[in-house]
């Protein structure tokens, strides 16, 4: 009997310790990190003359942003040139007018305090100089984000960032991109032929919703230019990453993500599915990489290929350590994820926007088409060097409304409406 009492007391003591520990963690998260830290940072910044809206627990200004963005119509008439940038960066539209003349202001994304800066000199200081107390946003710190975009160039700082940038930069020089034009043409041919058949069957005129097709074209171009002969598996990477991104964004819309610590680690059905997709992306990339390495090792081929993956493998050192300062095989995997993610919607959306603008200005469409037929002709393959002779297309490229689009897509990166650094 006495033994049972002691056992019961022991379990009660353990339960008290566990409950106390859990309670401490909750208080630490909620009171210290969720309330005290944001208010303390606000007081510090106010003393330095930095203003901003009041902190609101637990979401900060997120609910204000959602309400503001929902006030805009979902569909805008094609003849409307309304400024829709507030739907992308609502913080600028909401708070800069409240603080006229201010070069920066504070706001809160959940419990995270953000200092919004639009002074180019301060931005230059932050991004160019290597400050020890500033680092990139935590883009790849969770398993899901690591599976989605990897720990590539965009998530690095310091020596590792410099090493990888030097290794990757030559792959996007003009001469290197010229070698990818044939793959880009191949990636678009299937859908264009499908459109031609639809128009022919409709008697010469048809209405086609091309948005989904443009995303397929984007995926094929990425797969062919990045993985060449392995483009089938590359397209599987693209499709899986696209699906993972959609589910991840859906998770971000939920309240739980913003108030429950490490919410993505909770074994919900949707979270398990996202982890499976992240694992599938890793598996596919490793299969492609191992196949290239094995082919060279066995003497089946004497090079890793002339596509983006082959060029990266040629420059990469052996090793799979993420902590290594070298551009190694693990770096190839991480940056492959990044390039796919960065180019997922960029090429498609840039092309759709360009086609929309040319539709609204048919005179430029006619001039551009006539020039392309004259310089390039109607051949399926052509020399990429002739592209420099397209004068009208160059004019279109340098128009302010188009330059931002084509300039971004040429580098396989989307519009950068904001960029973050974390201070600690």
Phi, psi and omega in degrees: 000314180297324179296320180294321179297316180296319179297318179296319179295323179296314179296323177297319179296317178298317180298319179297317180298315181297313180297320179297317180297314179297318178298320178296317180298319179295315179297321180298315181291312188282307185282309186285301184281326186273337182235304186297312183298312177301318180292322179295316179295324178298315180298318180298315183288324178298321178298335180264008176087011179267122183255172180176171178292161179292147177289135179236118180278139004257357189261356185065228180264007186302315181295325176297318179298314182298314179299317181296314182293326179290347179284349179270147178292147180290328182239131179248134178304146183298332181273007180263130177250037181298147178281108181260010179301330177300337178284343179263317180234072183297334182298324180294311183294327183280319194250333177299319177297334179286338182232069184301136179086349181285139177267351179202158176207164178261147165207172185236129174255094191069233178266359183274125178277128180239135174255113182269123186239133172233018174274116184299328180292319178293317179299318179298317179298319183291316188273331184271316182276141185272085180279130184294332184268006176241138178218167180296157176301154185284066186286329185241025185280334177263158182301318183293316179293324177295322177289331184278307184242353178074178176253056182272202188306320186290341183256009185252162177218166170067217186297319181298318178297315181298317181298313183289325179295317178297323182288322187272328187308317181298337182292343184247015172290160185302318182296322179293321181290330178300324180291349181261357185299319181300319178294324179294319178296316179299323182292337181263341190300316185300312183290321179297318178297323178296319179297319180298320179294319179298316180295318181296318180293333180273003177089021175108352179211133181205152175260121185234132173274104189262002185301310180298321180295322180295326177289326174296317178300315179302315180296319180293317179300314178300316182294317182289318181285328182273322188237358172050246183295342178262027188294334178297311177293325177299320179291329174296321176300314181300312182295317180294318180294322177297316179295318179298318180298318180298315181290325179294316178296325177296321178296323180296335181283346182278151180293324184303324182300327187269344184241345181255118179301137179051045183302323183292345179274349178293129187285058173282162182301315181294323180291320178296321179295319178295321177296321177297320178292320178298319178294322179297320178300314178299315182298314180298315181295320178295322178297316179297313182296312181298324178297317178295313182298318181293321180298319178288321181297322182272357179081013177296325176217157182258006178214164180274357180110163183257007177277182183299317180297316179299319179294320179293319179296323178297325182273347189277146172273161176293156176120150183238014184279128176290334182277353181291140178286349182279160170276098187246191183296324177295325177298323178298315179299311185295318182284334174297317176299317183297314182295321177297313182296317182296329183261003184307304185252347187299306183297315182296311183292322177296317180294318178297318180294319178298315180295323177297314181295321179290330176292321179288339180232072187299336180296323177287327177298315180296316181295317180294318180296316180298319180293317180299317179296325180287315186276314185267322182086192184253022181280148179288329178240148180206164179281125183297339182294339181288344181299331180291346181268002181276091185288315181295318178298323177296320178298315178300320181298324184270358171295139188303321184285343182255331183300321181296327182282303184292326178298322180287316184292331180297329180266006180062028176232146181278184179295135177258093182276342171201155177219136189247148166231142181259132177258145179211000000 
